[in-house]
Tab-separated table of C-alpha atoms and ligand atoms in Angstrom:
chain	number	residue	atom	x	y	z
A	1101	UNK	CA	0.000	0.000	0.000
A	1102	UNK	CA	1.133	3.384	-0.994
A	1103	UNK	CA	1.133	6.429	1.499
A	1104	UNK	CA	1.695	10.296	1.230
A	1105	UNK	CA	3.230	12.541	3.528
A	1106	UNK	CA	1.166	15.846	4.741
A	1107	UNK	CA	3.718	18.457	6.409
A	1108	UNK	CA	2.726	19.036	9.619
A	1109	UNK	CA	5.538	20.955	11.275
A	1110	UNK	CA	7.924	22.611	8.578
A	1111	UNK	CA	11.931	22.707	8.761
A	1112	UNK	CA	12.103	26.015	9.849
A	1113	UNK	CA	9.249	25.760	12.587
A	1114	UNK	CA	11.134	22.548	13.976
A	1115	UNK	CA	14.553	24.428	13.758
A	1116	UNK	CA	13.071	26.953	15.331
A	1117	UNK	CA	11.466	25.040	17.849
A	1118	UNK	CA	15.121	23.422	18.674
A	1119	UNK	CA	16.776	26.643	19.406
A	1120	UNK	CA	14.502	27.194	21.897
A	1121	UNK	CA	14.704	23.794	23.747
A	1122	UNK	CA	18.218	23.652	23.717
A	1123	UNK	CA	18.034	27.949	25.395
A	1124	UNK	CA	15.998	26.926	28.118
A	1125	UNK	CA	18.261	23.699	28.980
A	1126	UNK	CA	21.062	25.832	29.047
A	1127	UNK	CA	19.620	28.078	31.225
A	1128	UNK	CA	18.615	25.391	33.974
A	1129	UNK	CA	21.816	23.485	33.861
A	1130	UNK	CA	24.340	27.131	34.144
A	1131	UNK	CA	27.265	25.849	35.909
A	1132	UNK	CA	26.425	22.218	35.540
A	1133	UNK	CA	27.418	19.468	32.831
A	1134	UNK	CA	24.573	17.833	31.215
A	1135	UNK	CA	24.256	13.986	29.830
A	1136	UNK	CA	21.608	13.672	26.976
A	1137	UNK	CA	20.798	9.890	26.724
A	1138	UNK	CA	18.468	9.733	23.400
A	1139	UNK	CA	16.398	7.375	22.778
A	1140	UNK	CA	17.270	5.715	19.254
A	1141	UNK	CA	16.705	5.372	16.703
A	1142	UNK	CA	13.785	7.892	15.998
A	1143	UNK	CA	15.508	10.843	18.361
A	1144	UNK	CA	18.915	10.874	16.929
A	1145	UNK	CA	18.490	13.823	14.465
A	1146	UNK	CA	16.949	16.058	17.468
A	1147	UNK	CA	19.125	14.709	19.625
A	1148	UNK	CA	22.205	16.318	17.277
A	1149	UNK	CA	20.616	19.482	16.534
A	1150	UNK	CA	20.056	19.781	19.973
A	1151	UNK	CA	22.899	19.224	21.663
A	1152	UNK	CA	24.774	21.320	18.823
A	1153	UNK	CA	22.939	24.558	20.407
A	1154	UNK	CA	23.716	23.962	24.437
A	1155	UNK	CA	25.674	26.157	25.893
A	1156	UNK	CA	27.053	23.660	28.894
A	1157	UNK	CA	28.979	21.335	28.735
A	1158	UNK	CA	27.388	17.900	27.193
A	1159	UNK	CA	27.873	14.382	27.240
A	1160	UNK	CA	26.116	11.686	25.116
A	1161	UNK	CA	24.977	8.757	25.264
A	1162	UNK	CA	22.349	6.450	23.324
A	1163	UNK	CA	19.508	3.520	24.448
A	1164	UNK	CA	17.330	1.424	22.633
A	1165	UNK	CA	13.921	0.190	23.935
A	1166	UNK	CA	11.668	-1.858	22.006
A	1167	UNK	CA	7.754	-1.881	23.056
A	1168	UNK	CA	6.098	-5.587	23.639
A	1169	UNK	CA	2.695	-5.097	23.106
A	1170	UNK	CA	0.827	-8.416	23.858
A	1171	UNK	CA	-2.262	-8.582	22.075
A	1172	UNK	CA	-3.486	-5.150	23.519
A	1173	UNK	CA	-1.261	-2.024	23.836
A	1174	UNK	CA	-2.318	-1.827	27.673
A	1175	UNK	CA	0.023	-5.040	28.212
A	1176	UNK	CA	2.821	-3.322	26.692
A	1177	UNK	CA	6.058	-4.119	28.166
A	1178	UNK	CA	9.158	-2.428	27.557
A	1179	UNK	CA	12.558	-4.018	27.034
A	1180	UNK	CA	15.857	-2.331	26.607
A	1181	UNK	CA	17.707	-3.319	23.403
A	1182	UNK	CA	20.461	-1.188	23.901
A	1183	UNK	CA	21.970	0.182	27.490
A	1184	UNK	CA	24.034	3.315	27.686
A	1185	UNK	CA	28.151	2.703	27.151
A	1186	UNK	CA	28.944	5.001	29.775
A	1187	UNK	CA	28.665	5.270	33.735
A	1188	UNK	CA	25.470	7.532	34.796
A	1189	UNK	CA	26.072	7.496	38.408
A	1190	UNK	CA	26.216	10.922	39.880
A	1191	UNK	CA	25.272	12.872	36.414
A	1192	UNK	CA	22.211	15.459	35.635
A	1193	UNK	CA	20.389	13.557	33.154
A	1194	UNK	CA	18.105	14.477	30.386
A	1195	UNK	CA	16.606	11.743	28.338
A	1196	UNK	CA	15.764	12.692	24.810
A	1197	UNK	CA	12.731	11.406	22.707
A	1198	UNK	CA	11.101	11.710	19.649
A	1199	UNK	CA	7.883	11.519	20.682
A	1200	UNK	CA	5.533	10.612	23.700
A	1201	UNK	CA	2.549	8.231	23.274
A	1202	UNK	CA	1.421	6.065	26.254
A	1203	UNK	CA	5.013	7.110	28.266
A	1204	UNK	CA	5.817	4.183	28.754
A	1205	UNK	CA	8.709	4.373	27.260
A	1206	UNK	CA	10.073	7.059	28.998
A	1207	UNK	CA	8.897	5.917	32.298
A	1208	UNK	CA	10.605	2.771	31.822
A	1209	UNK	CA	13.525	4.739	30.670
A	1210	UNK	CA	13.349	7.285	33.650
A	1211	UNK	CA	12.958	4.571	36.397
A	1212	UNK	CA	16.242	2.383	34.404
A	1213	UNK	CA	18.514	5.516	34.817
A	1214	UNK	CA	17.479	6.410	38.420
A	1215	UNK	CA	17.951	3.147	39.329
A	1216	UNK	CA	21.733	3.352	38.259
A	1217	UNK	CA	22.572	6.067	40.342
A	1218	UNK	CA	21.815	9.395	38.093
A	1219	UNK	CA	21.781	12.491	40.142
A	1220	UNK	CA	18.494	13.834	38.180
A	1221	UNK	CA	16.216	12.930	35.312
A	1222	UNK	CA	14.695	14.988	33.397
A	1223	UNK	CA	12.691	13.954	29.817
A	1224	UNK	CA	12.828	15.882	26.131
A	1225	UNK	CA	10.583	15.230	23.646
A	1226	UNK	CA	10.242	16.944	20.602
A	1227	UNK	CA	6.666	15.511	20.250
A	1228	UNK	CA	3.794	14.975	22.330
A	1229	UNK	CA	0.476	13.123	21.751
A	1230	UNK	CA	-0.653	13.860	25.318
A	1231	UNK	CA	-4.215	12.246	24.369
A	1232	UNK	CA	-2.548	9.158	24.433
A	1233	UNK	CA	-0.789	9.128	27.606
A	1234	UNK	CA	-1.665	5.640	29.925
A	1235	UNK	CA	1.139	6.109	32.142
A	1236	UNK	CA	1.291	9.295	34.311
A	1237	UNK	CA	4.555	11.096	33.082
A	1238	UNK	CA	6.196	14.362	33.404
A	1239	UNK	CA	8.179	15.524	30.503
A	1240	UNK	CA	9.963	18.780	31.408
A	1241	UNK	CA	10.379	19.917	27.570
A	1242	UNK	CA	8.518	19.560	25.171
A	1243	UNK	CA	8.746	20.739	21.393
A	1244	UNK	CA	4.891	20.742	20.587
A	1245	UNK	CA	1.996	18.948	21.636
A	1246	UNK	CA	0.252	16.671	18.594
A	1247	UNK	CA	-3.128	15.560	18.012
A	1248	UNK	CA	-3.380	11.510	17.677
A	1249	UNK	CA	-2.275	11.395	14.268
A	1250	UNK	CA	1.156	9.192	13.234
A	1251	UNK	CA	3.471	11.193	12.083
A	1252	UNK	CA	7.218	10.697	10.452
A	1253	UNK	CA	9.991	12.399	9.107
A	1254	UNK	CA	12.864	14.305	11.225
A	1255	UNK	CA	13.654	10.824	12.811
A	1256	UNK	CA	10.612	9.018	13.304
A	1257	UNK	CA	9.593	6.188	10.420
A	1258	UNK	CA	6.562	4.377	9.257
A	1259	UNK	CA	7.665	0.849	8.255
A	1260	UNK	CA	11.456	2.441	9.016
A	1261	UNK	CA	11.213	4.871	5.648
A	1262	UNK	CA	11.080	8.444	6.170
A	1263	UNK	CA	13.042	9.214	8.966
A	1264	UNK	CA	15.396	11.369	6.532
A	1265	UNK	CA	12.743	14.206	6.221
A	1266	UNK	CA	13.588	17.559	7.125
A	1267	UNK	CA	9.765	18.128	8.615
A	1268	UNK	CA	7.319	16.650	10.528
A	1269	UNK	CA	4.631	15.012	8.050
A	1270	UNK	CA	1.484	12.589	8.629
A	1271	UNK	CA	1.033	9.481	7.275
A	1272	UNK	CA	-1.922	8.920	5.187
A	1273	UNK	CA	-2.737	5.766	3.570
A	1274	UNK	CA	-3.696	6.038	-0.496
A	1275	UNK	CA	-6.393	2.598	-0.121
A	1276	UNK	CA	-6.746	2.804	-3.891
A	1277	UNK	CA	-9.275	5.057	-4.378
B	2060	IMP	P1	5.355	5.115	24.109
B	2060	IMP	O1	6.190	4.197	24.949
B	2060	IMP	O2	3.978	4.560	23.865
B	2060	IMP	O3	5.315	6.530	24.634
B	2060	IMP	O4	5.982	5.068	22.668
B	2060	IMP	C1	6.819	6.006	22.175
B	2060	IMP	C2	7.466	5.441	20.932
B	2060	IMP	O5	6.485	5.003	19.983
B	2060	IMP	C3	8.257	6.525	20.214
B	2060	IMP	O6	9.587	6.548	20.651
B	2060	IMP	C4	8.147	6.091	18.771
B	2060	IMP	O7	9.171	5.175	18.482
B	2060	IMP	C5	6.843	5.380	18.675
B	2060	IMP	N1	5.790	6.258	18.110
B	2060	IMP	C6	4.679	6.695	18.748
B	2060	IMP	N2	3.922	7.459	17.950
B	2060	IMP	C7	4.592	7.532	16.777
B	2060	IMP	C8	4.328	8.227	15.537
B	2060	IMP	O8	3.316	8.929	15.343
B	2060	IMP	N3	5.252	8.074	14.553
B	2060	IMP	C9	6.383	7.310	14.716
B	2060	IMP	N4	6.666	6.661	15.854
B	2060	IMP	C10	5.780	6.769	16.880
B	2061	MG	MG1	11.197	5.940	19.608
């Protein structure tokens, strides 16, 4: 089945949107060092761009989680694919995300990290589908908010194509017609 792509959130609105993430985390970590842990692999281009416009000093690091739905979504389980290389004992963390849907991803995440001695979590997501939420999470930045609709592009895939565009775009399904 084909699909097209409806932008959503241009380049420049996402560049944009970037700048201003990355200003207010510099701001709340002055005189600290900062560890971004993204989440991979749909958060590695904000991930970049982000850390590129921090002022403090940053560290990175990756993780891989894959979701185990059982037959419903509300049994999903999360598993980590992928652990972070480094030590996080002792360091401000900020985990970084493409996008929020139930949270439990990020919860998972969040709980992982703490539980190997970070100082702090906090969570980045460029998107947010807060409609979706089944987990109660709070993400301390957040790039924009989303209505229920799957998106791609700057990252995030649909069937792992996509994740080269330079904008945020929905996915709608040509059925023929
Ligand atoms: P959560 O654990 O339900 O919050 O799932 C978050 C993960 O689901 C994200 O990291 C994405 O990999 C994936 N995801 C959720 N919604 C979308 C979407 O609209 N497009 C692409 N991936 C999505
Ligand atoms: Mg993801």
């Amino acid at each position: 089945m084909a699909e097209t792509i409806d932008i959503l959130i241009s380049e420049d609105e996402v560049e944009k949107r970037v700048r201003e993430l990355a200003e207010k985390i510099s701001a709340d970590y002055e005189g600290r060092e900062v560890c971004l842990v993204g989440i991979l692999k749909g958060a590695c281009f904000f991930m970049c761009d982000l850390a590129k416009r921090i002022s403090v000093p940053v560290t990175i690091d990756f993780m891989q989680a894959s979701s185990y739905g059982g037959a419903t979504e509300s049994s999903g389980t999360v598993r980590i694919k992928k652990d972070v290389d480094d030590s996080i004992e002792n360091k401000d963390v900020i985990i970084v995300e493409d996008i929020v849907d139930s949270g439990r991803t990020l919860a998972f995440l969040g709980d992982f990290l703490r539980s190997k001695g970070a100082s702090s979590i906090r969570y980045c997501t460029l998107l947010d589908k807060p409609e979706r939420r089944v987990v109660s999470l709070h993400v301390d930045y957040v790039g924009f908010k989303i209505p229920n609709k799957f998106v791609v592009g700057y990252g995030m895939d649909y069937d792992q194509k996509y994740r080269n565009l330079p904008y945020i775009g929905v996915v709608h399904l040509d059925n023929g017609k």
